[in-house]
mmCIF file of C-alpha atoms and ligand atoms in Angstrom:
data_model
loop_
_atom_site.group_PDB
_atom_site.id
_atom_site.type_symbol
_atom_site.label_atom_id
_atom_site.label_comp_id
_atom_site.label_asym_id
_atom_site.label_seq_id
_atom_site.Cartn_x
_atom_site.Cartn_y
_atom_site.Cartn_z
ATOM 1 C CA MET M 1 -93.661 46.966 105.699
ATOM 2 C CA LEU M 2 -94.454 50.634 106.839
ATOM 3 C CA ILE M 3 -98.218 51.866 105.313
ATOM 4 C CA SER M 4 -98.749 55.704 105.775
ATOM 5 C CA VAL M 5 -102.298 56.756 104.986
ATOM 6 C CA TYR M 6 -104.123 59.554 105.380
ATOM 7 C CA ARG M 7 -106.731 59.726 107.455
ATOM 8 C CA TYR M 8 -109.762 62.588 107.295
ATOM 9 C CA ASP M 9 -113.074 62.710 109.603
ATOM 10 C CA PRO M 10 -114.651 65.954 108.558
ATOM 11 C CA ASP M 11 -116.846 65.006 112.459
ATOM 12 C CA LYS M 12 -113.714 64.647 114.079
ATOM 13 C CA ASP M 13 -110.583 65.877 112.367
ATOM 14 C CA ILE M 14 -110.216 69.018 111.993
ATOM 15 C CA THR M 15 -107.385 68.479 109.843
ATOM 16 C CA PRO M 16 -105.985 65.329 108.140
ATOM 17 C CA TYR M 17 -103.250 63.543 108.700
ATOM 18 C CA MET M 18 -100.863 60.778 107.701
ATOM 19 C CA GLN M 19 -101.390 57.232 109.815
ATOM 20 C CA ASP M 20 -98.711 54.605 110.302
ATOM 21 C CA PHE M 21 -99.393 51.469 110.008
ATOM 22 C CA ASP M 22 -97.000 48.333 109.979
ATOM 23 C CA LEU M 23 -98.206 45.932 108.160
ATOM 24 C CA GLU M 24 -96.698 42.394 107.305
ATOM 25 C CA ILE M 25 -96.931 41.359 103.588
ATOM 26 C CA PRO M 26 -97.851 37.453 103.755
ATOM 27 C CA GLY M 27 -95.012 35.994 101.240
ATOM 28 C CA GLY M 28 -95.821 34.388 97.857
ATOM 29 C CA ARG M 29 -96.777 36.273 95.127
ATOM 30 C CA ASP M 30 -96.767 39.944 94.868
ATOM 31 C CA LEU M 31 -100.586 42.250 96.119
ATOM 32 C CA MET M 32 -101.668 44.482 95.015
ATOM 33 C CA VAL M 33 -101.984 48.190 96.720
ATOM 34 C CA LEU M 34 -105.768 47.151 97.071
ATOM 35 C CA ASP M 35 -104.782 43.990 98.605
ATOM 36 C CA VAL M 36 -103.038 45.966 101.065
ATOM 37 C CA LEU M 37 -105.763 48.631 101.293
ATOM 38 C CA GLU M 38 -108.076 45.352 102.294
ATOM 39 C CA LEU M 39 -105.343 44.105 105.037
ATOM 40 C CA LEU M 40 -105.753 47.039 106.720
ATOM 41 C CA LYS M 41 -109.559 47.447 106.518
ATOM 42 C CA GLU M 42 -108.824 44.677 108.987
ATOM 43 C CA GLN M 43 -107.320 46.193 111.707
ATOM 44 C CA ASP M 44 -108.958 49.453 112.032
ATOM 45 C CA PRO M 45 -112.853 48.804 109.979
ATOM 46 C CA THR M 46 -112.232 52.986 109.982
ATOM 47 C CA VAL M 47 -110.438 53.277 107.405
ATOM 48 C CA SER M 48 -112.096 54.284 103.728
ATOM 49 C CA TYR M 49 -111.473 53.680 100.493
ATOM 50 C CA ARG M 50 -114.270 53.107 97.467
ATOM 51 C CA ARG M 51 -113.335 49.866 95.304
ATOM 52 C CA SER M 52 -116.038 47.595 93.100
ATOM 53 C CA CYS M 53 -114.230 45.520 89.881
ATOM 54 C CA ARG M 54 -110.558 45.213 91.940
ATOM 55 C CA GLU M 55 -109.776 44.316 87.960
ATOM 56 C CA GLY M 56 -108.929 48.076 86.666
ATOM 57 C CA VAL M 57 -112.974 47.419 85.139
ATOM 58 C CA CYS M 58 -114.955 50.087 87.599
ATOM 59 C CA GLY M 59 -111.681 53.157 88.346
ATOM 60 C CA SER M 60 -113.708 53.567 91.398
ATOM 61 C CA ASP M 61 -110.317 53.033 93.259
ATOM 62 C CA GLY M 62 -108.262 55.566 92.208
ATOM 63 C CA VAL M 63 -105.957 56.995 94.970
ATOM 64 C CA ASN M 64 -101.990 58.438 95.109
ATOM 65 C CA MET M 65 -99.277 55.870 96.266
ATOM 66 C CA ASN M 66 -96.300 57.324 97.063
ATOM 67 C CA GLY M 67 -96.646 60.777 94.366
ATOM 68 C CA LYS M 68 -98.306 58.726 91.612
ATOM 69 C CA ASN M 69 -102.111 58.551 90.877
ATOM 70 C CA GLY M 70 -103.257 54.756 89.947
ATOM 71 C CA LEU M 71 -105.935 52.276 90.414
ATOM 72 C CA ALA M 72 -105.551 50.156 93.701
ATOM 73 C CA CYS M 73 -106.748 47.228 92.562
ATOM 74 C CA ILE M 74 -104.228 46.749 89.555
ATOM 75 C CA THR M 75 -100.810 48.536 91.075
ATOM 76 C CA PRO M 76 -98.990 45.729 92.475
ATOM 77 C CA LEU M 77 -96.421 46.654 95.871
ATOM 78 C CA SER M 78 -93.634 45.776 93.833
ATOM 79 C CA GLU M 79 -94.367 48.637 91.392
ATOM 80 C CA VAL M 80 -94.816 51.676 93.611
ATOM 81 C CA VAL M 81 -93.172 51.040 96.893
ATOM 82 C CA LYS M 82 -90.172 52.655 97.935
ATOM 83 C CA SER M 83 -87.681 51.475 101.218
ATOM 84 C CA ASP M 84 -90.289 49.020 101.596
ATOM 85 C CA LYS M 85 -92.632 52.071 102.364
ATOM 86 C CA LEU M 86 -95.792 53.394 100.573
ATOM 87 C CA SER M 87 -97.847 56.168 100.569
ATOM 88 C CA ILE M 88 -101.054 56.362 100.391
ATOM 89 C CA ARG M 89 -103.157 59.407 99.498
ATOM 90 C CA PRO M 90 -106.799 60.314 98.089
ATOM 91 C CA LEU M 91 -106.112 62.125 94.948
ATOM 92 C CA PRO M 92 -104.959 65.352 94.733
ATOM 93 C CA GLY M 93 -106.679 68.676 93.810
ATOM 94 C CA LEU M 94 -109.992 67.322 94.948
ATOM 95 C CA PRO M 95 -112.199 67.974 98.185
ATOM 96 C CA VAL M 96 -112.051 64.533 100.652
ATOM 97 C CA VAL M 97 -114.929 63.759 101.488
ATOM 98 C CA ARG M 98 -113.010 60.996 104.457
ATOM 99 C CA ASP M 99 -109.741 58.423 103.985
ATOM 100 C CA LEU M 100 -108.818 58.236 100.852
ATOM 101 C CA VAL M 101 -112.624 59.366 99.166
ATOM 102 C CA VAL M 102 -112.399 62.304 97.056
ATOM 103 C CA ASP M 103 -115.799 64.341 95.990
ATOM 104 C CA MET M 104 -115.736 63.736 92.189
ATOM 105 C CA GLU M 105 -118.194 66.313 91.378
ATOM 106 C CA GLN M 106 -116.098 68.467 89.778
ATOM 107 C CA PHE M 107 -114.748 66.011 87.744
ATOM 108 C CA TYR M 108 -118.317 64.588 86.288
ATOM 109 C CA ASP M 109 -119.349 68.941 85.908
ATOM 110 C CA GLN M 110 -116.040 68.510 83.159
ATOM 111 C CA TYR M 111 -117.537 65.297 81.811
ATOM 112 C CA LYS M 112 -121.072 66.782 81.585
ATOM 113 C CA LYS M 113 -119.873 70.268 79.599
ATOM 114 C CA ILE M 114 -118.277 68.301 76.671
ATOM 115 C CA LYS M 115 -122.003 66.460 75.966
ATOM 116 C CA PRO M 116 -120.809 62.703 76.847
ATOM 117 C CA TYR M 117 -123.234 61.599 74.345
ATOM 118 C CA LEU M 118 -124.028 60.875 70.306
ATOM 119 C CA ILE M 119 -125.832 63.951 69.430
ATOM 120 C CA ASN M 120 -127.074 63.382 65.352
ATOM 121 C CA ASP M 121 -129.631 65.600 63.865
ATOM 122 C CA GLU M 122 -130.512 63.565 60.633
ATOM 123 C CA PRO M 123 -133.254 61.063 60.495
ATOM 124 C CA PRO M 124 -132.401 57.742 62.561
ATOM 125 C CA PRO M 125 -132.159 54.798 60.179
ATOM 126 C CA THR M 126 -134.697 52.244 60.219
ATOM 127 C CA GLN M 127 -131.732 49.429 62.240
ATOM 128 C CA GLU M 128 -128.692 51.702 63.532
ATOM 129 C CA ARG M 129 -126.308 54.564 62.679
ATOM 130 C CA LEU M 130 -124.094 52.047 61.187
ATOM 131 C CA GLN M 131 -120.062 52.740 60.411
ATOM 132 C CA SER M 132 -117.024 52.230 58.828
ATOM 133 C CA PRO M 133 -114.486 49.952 60.275
ATOM 134 C CA GLU M 134 -112.280 52.550 59.451
ATOM 135 C CA ASP M 135 -114.220 55.472 61.167
ATOM 136 C CA ARG M 136 -114.314 52.384 63.832
ATOM 137 C CA GLU M 137 -110.346 52.520 64.242
ATOM 138 C CA LYS M 138 -110.535 56.098 65.132
ATOM 139 C CA LEU M 139 -112.135 54.843 68.663
ATOM 140 C CA ASP M 140 -110.050 53.477 69.572
ATOM 141 C CA GLY M 141 -107.613 54.829 72.381
ATOM 142 C CA LEU M 142 -110.266 56.913 73.334
ATOM 143 C CA TYR M 143 -113.282 54.711 73.492
ATOM 144 C CA GLU M 144 -111.527 52.547 76.365
ATOM 145 C CA CYS M 145 -111.173 55.945 79.215
ATOM 146 C CA ILE M 146 -112.846 54.427 83.040
ATOM 147 C CA LEU M 147 -113.349 57.212 83.685
ATOM 148 C CA CYS M 148 -111.176 57.168 87.284
ATOM 149 C CA ALA M 149 -110.103 60.622 87.019
ATOM 150 C CA CYS M 150 -106.093 59.231 87.463
ATOM 151 C CA CYS M 151 -105.066 61.482 84.814
ATOM 152 C CA THR M 152 -107.380 65.278 85.937
ATOM 153 C CA THR M 153 -105.642 64.657 89.425
ATOM 154 C CA ALA M 154 -102.878 64.668 88.449
ATOM 155 C CA CYS M 155 -102.587 68.103 86.070
ATOM 156 C CA PRO M 156 -101.823 71.360 87.666
ATOM 157 C CA SER M 157 -104.152 72.946 85.257
ATOM 158 C CA PHE M 158 -107.013 71.005 86.796
ATOM 159 C CA TRP M 159 -105.530 71.946 89.749
ATOM 160 C CA TRP M 160 -105.813 75.452 89.197
ATOM 161 C CA ASN M 161 -108.837 75.707 86.779
ATOM 162 C CA PRO M 162 -111.033 73.138 88.140
ATOM 163 C CA ASP M 163 -113.751 74.761 87.221
ATOM 164 C CA LYS M 164 -113.106 76.172 83.879
ATOM 165 C CA PHE M 165 -110.188 73.708 81.873
ATOM 166 C CA VAL M 166 -112.254 70.289 81.244
ATOM 167 C CA GLY M 167 -109.270 68.532 82.007
ATOM 168 C CA PRO M 168 -107.164 65.010 79.983
ATOM 169 C CA ALA M 169 -110.663 62.825 81.322
ATOM 170 C CA GLY M 170 -112.716 65.184 79.956
ATOM 171 C CA LEU M 171 -110.817 66.177 76.688
ATOM 172 C CA LEU M 172 -109.574 62.866 76.010
ATOM 173 C CA GLN M 173 -113.934 61.829 75.771
ATOM 174 C CA ALA M 174 -114.888 65.166 74.028
ATOM 175 C CA TYR M 175 -112.804 64.693 70.946
ATOM 176 C CA ARG M 176 -113.660 60.284 70.902
ATOM 177 C CA PHE M 177 -116.982 62.534 70.285
ATOM 178 C CA LEU M 178 -115.728 65.159 67.767
ATOM 179 C CA ILE M 179 -114.096 62.577 66.026
ATOM 180 C CA ASP M 180 -116.811 60.095 65.985
ATOM 181 C CA SER M 181 -118.234 59.901 61.973
ATOM 182 C CA ARG M 182 -121.738 59.076 63.708
ATOM 183 C CA ASP M 183 -121.832 63.000 64.771
ATOM 184 C CA THR M 184 -122.680 65.339 63.539
ATOM 185 C CA ALA M 185 -122.466 67.652 66.221
ATOM 186 C CA THR M 186 -119.091 69.291 65.924
ATOM 187 C CA GLU M 187 -119.128 71.946 65.310
ATOM 188 C CA GLU M 188 -121.537 72.937 68.182
ATOM 189 C CA ARG M 189 -118.802 70.892 69.623
ATOM 190 C CA LEU M 190 -115.568 72.963 69.042
ATOM 191 C CA ALA M 191 -117.716 76.548 70.005
ATOM 192 C CA GLY M 192 -117.783 74.927 73.238
ATOM 193 C CA LEU M 193 -114.517 74.501 73.510
ATOM 194 C CA GLU M 194 -113.138 78.302 71.775
ATOM 195 C CA ASP M 195 -112.680 80.403 74.718
ATOM 196 C CA PRO M 196 -108.990 80.688 77.005
ATOM 197 C CA PHE M 197 -109.691 78.236 79.843
ATOM 198 C CA SER M 198 -111.494 75.114 78.344
ATOM 199 C CA VAL M 199 -108.302 73.482 76.004
ATOM 200 C CA PHE M 200 -105.965 76.177 76.365
ATOM 201 C CA ARG M 201 -105.111 75.321 80.014
ATOM 202 C CA CYS M 202 -103.238 71.968 78.667
ATOM 203 C CA ARG M 203 -99.822 73.321 79.386
ATOM 204 C CA GLY M 204 -97.990 70.206 77.863
ATOM 205 C CA ILE M 205 -97.101 68.260 80.982
ATOM 206 C CA MET M 206 -98.147 65.335 80.340
ATOM 207 C CA ASN M 207 -99.203 64.503 83.514
ATOM 208 C CA CYS M 208 -102.269 62.540 81.784
ATOM 209 C CA VAL M 209 -100.055 60.238 80.120
ATOM 210 C CA SER M 210 -97.810 59.435 82.590
ATOM 211 C CA VAL M 211 -100.663 58.156 85.309
ATOM 212 C CA CYS M 212 -103.548 56.548 83.158
ATOM 213 C CA PRO M 213 -103.727 53.503 84.361
ATOM 214 C CA LYS M 214 -105.867 52.305 80.925
ATOM 215 C CA GLY M 215 -102.298 53.194 78.919
ATOM 216 C CA LEU M 216 -104.407 56.381 76.993
ATOM 217 C CA ASN M 217 -103.144 59.481 75.751
ATOM 218 C CA PRO M 218 -105.186 62.554 76.616
ATOM 219 C CA THR M 219 -102.518 64.599 75.284
ATOM 220 C CA ARG M 220 -102.715 63.523 71.594
ATOM 221 C CA ALA M 221 -106.303 63.903 71.605
ATOM 222 C CA ILE M 222 -106.044 67.792 73.155
ATOM 223 C CA GLY M 223 -103.658 68.475 70.339
ATOM 224 C CA HIS M 224 -105.979 67.314 67.784
ATOM 225 C CA ILE M 225 -108.952 69.542 69.308
ATOM 226 C CA ARG M 226 -106.405 72.554 69.010
ATOM 227 C CA ASN M 227 -105.129 71.612 65.706
ATOM 228 C CA MET M 228 -108.955 71.252 64.521
ATOM 229 C CA LEU M 229 -110.016 74.425 66.732
ATOM 230 C CA LEU M 230 -106.889 75.700 64.751
ATOM 231 C CA LYS M 231 -107.775 74.674 60.967
ATOM 232 C CA ARG M 232 -111.916 75.884 61.968
ATOM 233 C CA ALA M 233 -110.501 79.390 62.830
ATOM 234 C CA VAL M 234 -108.178 80.601 59.852
ATOM 235 C CA MET Y 1 -114.174 83.719 90.540
ATOM 236 C CA VAL Y 2 -111.862 83.682 87.763
ATOM 237 C CA THR Y 3 -113.110 85.635 84.600
ATOM 238 C CA GLN Y 4 -111.604 85.828 81.173
ATOM 239 C CA VAL Y 5 -112.369 89.009 80.005
ATOM 240 C CA THR Y 6 -109.645 90.669 81.026
ATOM 241 C CA SER Y 7 -107.796 88.256 78.342
ATOM 242 C CA PHE Y 8 -106.463 89.557 75.017
ATOM 243 C CA THR Y 9 -108.332 88.211 72.947
ATOM 244 C CA ARG Y 10 -110.934 86.973 74.460
ATOM 245 C CA ASN Y 11 -110.981 84.000 72.804
ATOM 246 C CA GLY Y 12 -108.183 80.073 73.202
ATOM 247 C CA VAL Y 13 -107.507 79.884 70.096
ATOM 248 C CA SER Y 14 -106.874 83.790 69.103
ATOM 249 C CA ASP Y 15 -104.816 84.245 71.950
ATOM 250 C CA TRP Y 16 -102.401 81.211 71.334
ATOM 251 C CA LEU Y 17 -102.297 81.614 67.728
ATOM 252 C CA VAL Y 18 -100.658 85.574 68.832
ATOM 253 C CA GLN Y 19 -98.658 84.337 71.131
ATOM 254 C CA ARG Y 20 -96.752 81.724 68.564
ATOM 255 C CA ILE Y 21 -97.166 84.286 66.091
ATOM 256 C CA THR Y 22 -95.501 87.201 68.293
ATOM 257 C CA ALA Y 23 -92.956 84.809 69.478
ATOM 258 C CA VAL Y 24 -91.477 84.176 65.999
ATOM 259 C CA VAL Y 25 -91.334 87.627 65.377
ATOM 260 C CA VAL Y 26 -89.354 88.540 68.796
ATOM 261 C CA ALA Y 27 -86.979 85.175 67.922
ATOM 262 C CA ILE Y 28 -86.328 86.587 64.649
ATOM 263 C CA TYR Y 29 -85.876 90.289 66.027
ATOM 264 C CA SER Y 30 -83.342 88.584 68.583
ATOM 265 C CA VAL Y 31 -81.672 87.044 65.949
ATOM 266 C CA VAL Y 32 -81.300 89.924 63.570
ATOM 267 C CA LEU Y 33 -79.748 91.410 66.140
ATOM 268 C CA VAL Y 34 -77.343 88.976 67.316
ATOM 269 C CA ALA Y 35 -75.671 88.919 63.951
ATOM 270 C CA TYR Y 36 -75.416 92.054 63.154
ATOM 271 C CA LEU Y 37 -73.202 92.763 66.581
ATOM 272 C CA LEU Y 38 -71.444 89.347 66.122
ATOM 273 C CA PHE Y 39 -69.465 90.978 61.855
ATOM 274 C CA GLN Y 40 -70.115 94.261 64.426
ATOM 275 C CA PRO Y 41 -68.678 93.494 67.071
ATOM 276 C CA ALA Y 42 -66.677 96.860 67.818
ATOM 277 C CA VAL Y 43 -70.012 98.877 66.611
ATOM 278 C CA THR Y 44 -69.857 102.513 67.322
ATOM 279 C CA TYR Y 45 -72.434 104.793 68.520
ATOM 280 C CA GLN Y 46 -72.897 106.233 64.833
ATOM 281 C CA GLN Y 47 -73.592 103.250 63.796
ATOM 282 C CA TRP Y 48 -75.323 101.833 66.133
ATOM 283 C CA SER Y 49 -77.744 105.143 65.219
ATOM 284 C CA ASP Y 50 -77.872 104.753 62.088
ATOM 285 C CA LEU Y 51 -79.076 101.468 61.685
ATOM 286 C CA PHE Y 52 -81.830 102.827 64.218
ATOM 287 C CA SER Y 53 -82.725 105.468 61.896
ATOM 288 C CA GLN Y 54 -83.393 103.943 59.067
ATOM 289 C CA THR Y 55 -87.178 103.285 58.566
ATOM 290 C CA TRP Y 56 -86.714 99.538 58.536
ATOM 291 C CA MET Y 57 -85.379 98.823 61.129
ATOM 292 C CA GLN Y 58 -87.773 101.250 63.462
ATOM 293 C CA VAL Y 59 -90.257 99.658 61.689
ATOM 294 C CA PHE Y 60 -89.204 95.613 62.821
ATOM 295 C CA THR Y 61 -88.095 97.328 66.101
ATOM 296 C CA LEU Y 62 -91.874 99.029 66.839
ATOM 297 C CA MET Y 63 -92.774 95.628 65.467
ATOM 298 C CA THR Y 64 -91.319 93.711 68.192
ATOM 299 C CA LEU Y 65 -91.778 95.986 70.958
ATOM 300 C CA LEU Y 66 -95.648 95.628 69.923
ATOM 301 C CA ALA Y 67 -94.944 92.025 70.022
ATOM 302 C CA THR Y 68 -93.907 91.737 73.232
ATOM 303 C CA CYS Y 69 -96.122 93.324 74.793
ATOM 304 C CA ALA Y 70 -98.769 90.744 73.283
ATOM 305 C CA HIS Y 71 -96.581 88.423 73.753
ATOM 306 C CA ALA Y 72 -96.032 89.222 77.748
ATOM 307 C CA TRP Y 73 -99.877 90.049 78.336
ATOM 308 C CA ILE Y 74 -101.510 86.944 77.689
ATOM 309 C CA GLY Y 75 -98.114 84.959 79.532
ATOM 310 C CA MET Y 76 -98.335 86.948 82.248
ATOM 311 C CA TRP Y 77 -102.296 87.343 82.215
ATOM 312 C CA THR Y 78 -102.508 82.843 82.388
ATOM 313 C CA VAL Y 79 -99.919 83.108 85.372
ATOM 314 C CA GLY Y 80 -102.479 85.362 87.410
ATOM 315 C CA THR Y 81 -104.958 83.224 86.538
ATOM 316 C CA ASP Y 82 -102.929 80.112 87.922
ATOM 317 C CA TYR Y 83 -101.848 81.278 90.552
ATOM 318 C CA LEU Y 84 -103.680 84.121 92.101
ATOM 319 C CA ARG Y 85 -106.863 82.561 92.935
ATOM 320 C CA VAL Y 86 -109.634 82.302 96.167
ATOM 321 C CA HIS Y 87 -107.834 78.926 96.501
ATOM 322 C CA THR Y 88 -104.640 79.952 96.689
ATOM 323 C CA VAL Y 89 -103.845 83.403 98.143
ATOM 324 C CA GLY Y 90 -107.511 83.658 100.122
ATOM 325 C CA GLU Y 91 -110.574 85.799 99.735
ATOM 326 C CA SER Y 92 -108.692 88.677 98.585
ATOM 327 C CA ALA Y 93 -107.443 86.908 95.421
ATOM 328 C CA ASN Y 94 -109.423 89.210 92.744
ATOM 329 C CA ALA Y 95 -108.166 92.153 93.821
ATOM 330 C CA LEU Y 96 -104.828 90.669 93.733
ATOM 331 C CA ARG Y 97 -104.920 89.589 90.623
ATOM 332 C CA PHE Y 98 -107.078 93.082 89.841
ATOM 333 C CA ILE Y 99 -103.073 94.976 90.916
ATOM 334 C CA PHE Y 100 -101.331 92.355 89.551
ATOM 335 C CA GLN Y 101 -102.710 93.310 86.386
ATOM 336 C CA LEU Y 102 -102.236 96.919 86.651
ATOM 337 C CA GLY Y 103 -98.832 96.818 87.299
ATOM 338 C CA CYS Y 104 -98.470 94.561 83.842
ATOM 339 C CA MET Y 105 -100.430 97.376 82.148
ATOM 340 C CA LEU Y 106 -98.393 99.708 83.435
ATOM 341 C CA VAL Y 107 -95.082 98.993 82.660
ATOM 342 C CA PHE Y 108 -96.126 97.174 78.917
ATOM 343 C CA VAL Y 109 -97.575 100.539 78.549
ATOM 344 C CA VAL Y 110 -93.644 101.988 80.133
ATOM 345 C CA TYR Y 111 -91.933 100.524 77.458
ATOM 346 C CA LEU Y 112 -94.371 100.709 74.538
ATOM 347 C CA ILE Y 113 -93.910 104.781 74.761
ATOM 348 C CA TRP Y 114 -90.084 104.853 75.828
ATOM 349 C CA GLY Y 115 -89.106 102.914 73.101
ATOM 350 C CA ILE Y 116 -91.185 105.074 70.766
ATOM 351 C CA LYS Y 117 -89.705 108.016 72.699
ATOM 352 C CA ILE Y 118 -86.186 105.773 71.762
ATOM 353 C CA LEU Y 119 -86.946 105.376 68.251
ATOM 354 C CA TRP Y 120 -88.412 108.395 66.995
ATOM 355 C CA GLY Y 121 -86.637 110.626 69.575
ATOM 356 C CA ASN Y 122 -83.229 112.890 69.069
ATOM 357 C CA GLY Y 123 -80.376 110.301 69.493
HETATM 358 S S1 LIG T 301 -100.881 67.573 79.304
HETATM 359 FE FE1 LIG T 301 -102.219 68.623 79.355
HETATM 360 S S2 LIG T 301 -104.192 67.889 80.213
HETATM 361 FE FE2 LIG T 301 -102.073 66.460 80.675
HETATM 362 S S3 LIG T 301 -101.774 66.623 82.814
HETATM 363 FE FE3 LIG T 301 -100.387 68.383 81.381
HETATM 364 S S4 LIG T 301 -101.473 70.174 81.279
HETATM 365 FE FE4 LIG T 301 -102.675 68.501 82.423
HETATM 366 S S1 LIG T 302 -107.897 59.052 80.613
HETATM 367 FE FE1 LIG T 302 -106.519 57.151 81.455
HETATM 368 S S2 LIG T 302 -106.584 58.270 83.059
HETATM 369 FE FE2 LIG T 302 -108.406 59.690 82.313
HETATM 370 S S3 LIG T 302 -109.835 59.042 83.457
HETATM 371 FE FE3 LIG T 302 -109.499 57.923 81.746
HETATM 372 S S4 LIG T 302 -108.765 55.928 81.689
HETATM 373 FE FE4 LIG T 302 -108.587 57.063 83.706
HETATM 374 S S1 LIG T 303 -111.987 48.903 91.940
HETATM 375 FE FE1 LIG T 303 -112.721 48.591 90.030
HETATM 376 S S2 LIG T 303 -110.921 49.526 88.743
HETATM 377 FE FE2 LIG T 303 -110.220 48.572 90.831
#
């Protein structure tokens, strides 16, 4: 199988390039793209990428496979390979550190901006802050995000304004804290999102939904935030 | 750096609302005009001129003109702040975006004054 990999070593290369490998894929089972990367590393130990859990939990191996973002460790070849060819590139839109490793700083900066922690100004109870099962259910489809950045780096609005548009991952988490019954900073959170960029740069393209390896729906969460902002304004 | 000082209201919520409301105004106006032309396929100059000399039509047209300008400003501002950035067009991005916004503004002002002159001119 022809594997084409994005290569860039800032110490040596002036520009990035695609390197082709001809790889013998062992039969018998459907390999994951991460397995292919491991096989490549045996051929050429300088091929760089991140990975840790190899089971879709840690979110470190987000890459672009034949044009679509996803986690290499849980993406089977049968799903992405077209006419016996696989191109692997780093997540688009972020600066490349080396090969498939990107600098996630801008992504985390946006995450920080939405204050991803519970804020509660009421005196803490002796044990813990309780939540009804119904209120807890509201967090389903939000808390599962593993911050892999597949969605945000597939979003054109984030490519154009990565310093101002929070992006789908950050906004999904913003909503997660906005609707948490234990959080009392709703007003403060909404005030921080009402400018023309943070939320309103979302154009509803839904690239984020189509790539999320966890099957989450940032576009829907963004719609909820927009409604909260509108309600607050009128 | 892209900033929001030139956005229509400097607030995402009101920009968003203004864009939706103005879209509705423009849509209703278009439907009314198209319907009028469908029912009066062979419209004469006199009929056309009478239509536009009625106060409601003048107010409606002016409203639509203003709505179009506001709508287009928000839209063009968004296009400019998406695509005319240092990232895409190089160091001159800020100057380019400023000229682009100035150009848009000029076009809208011309449309507005021209429209008012047509509406309240002497035919
Ligand atoms: S729906 Fe919004 S956040 Fe998701 S990819 Fe599109 S513009 Fe980005
Ligand atoms: S929403 Fe999905 S794609 Fe986006 S960071 Fe979270 S898990 Fe990854
Ligand atoms: S290696 Fe952890 S998500 Fe793929």
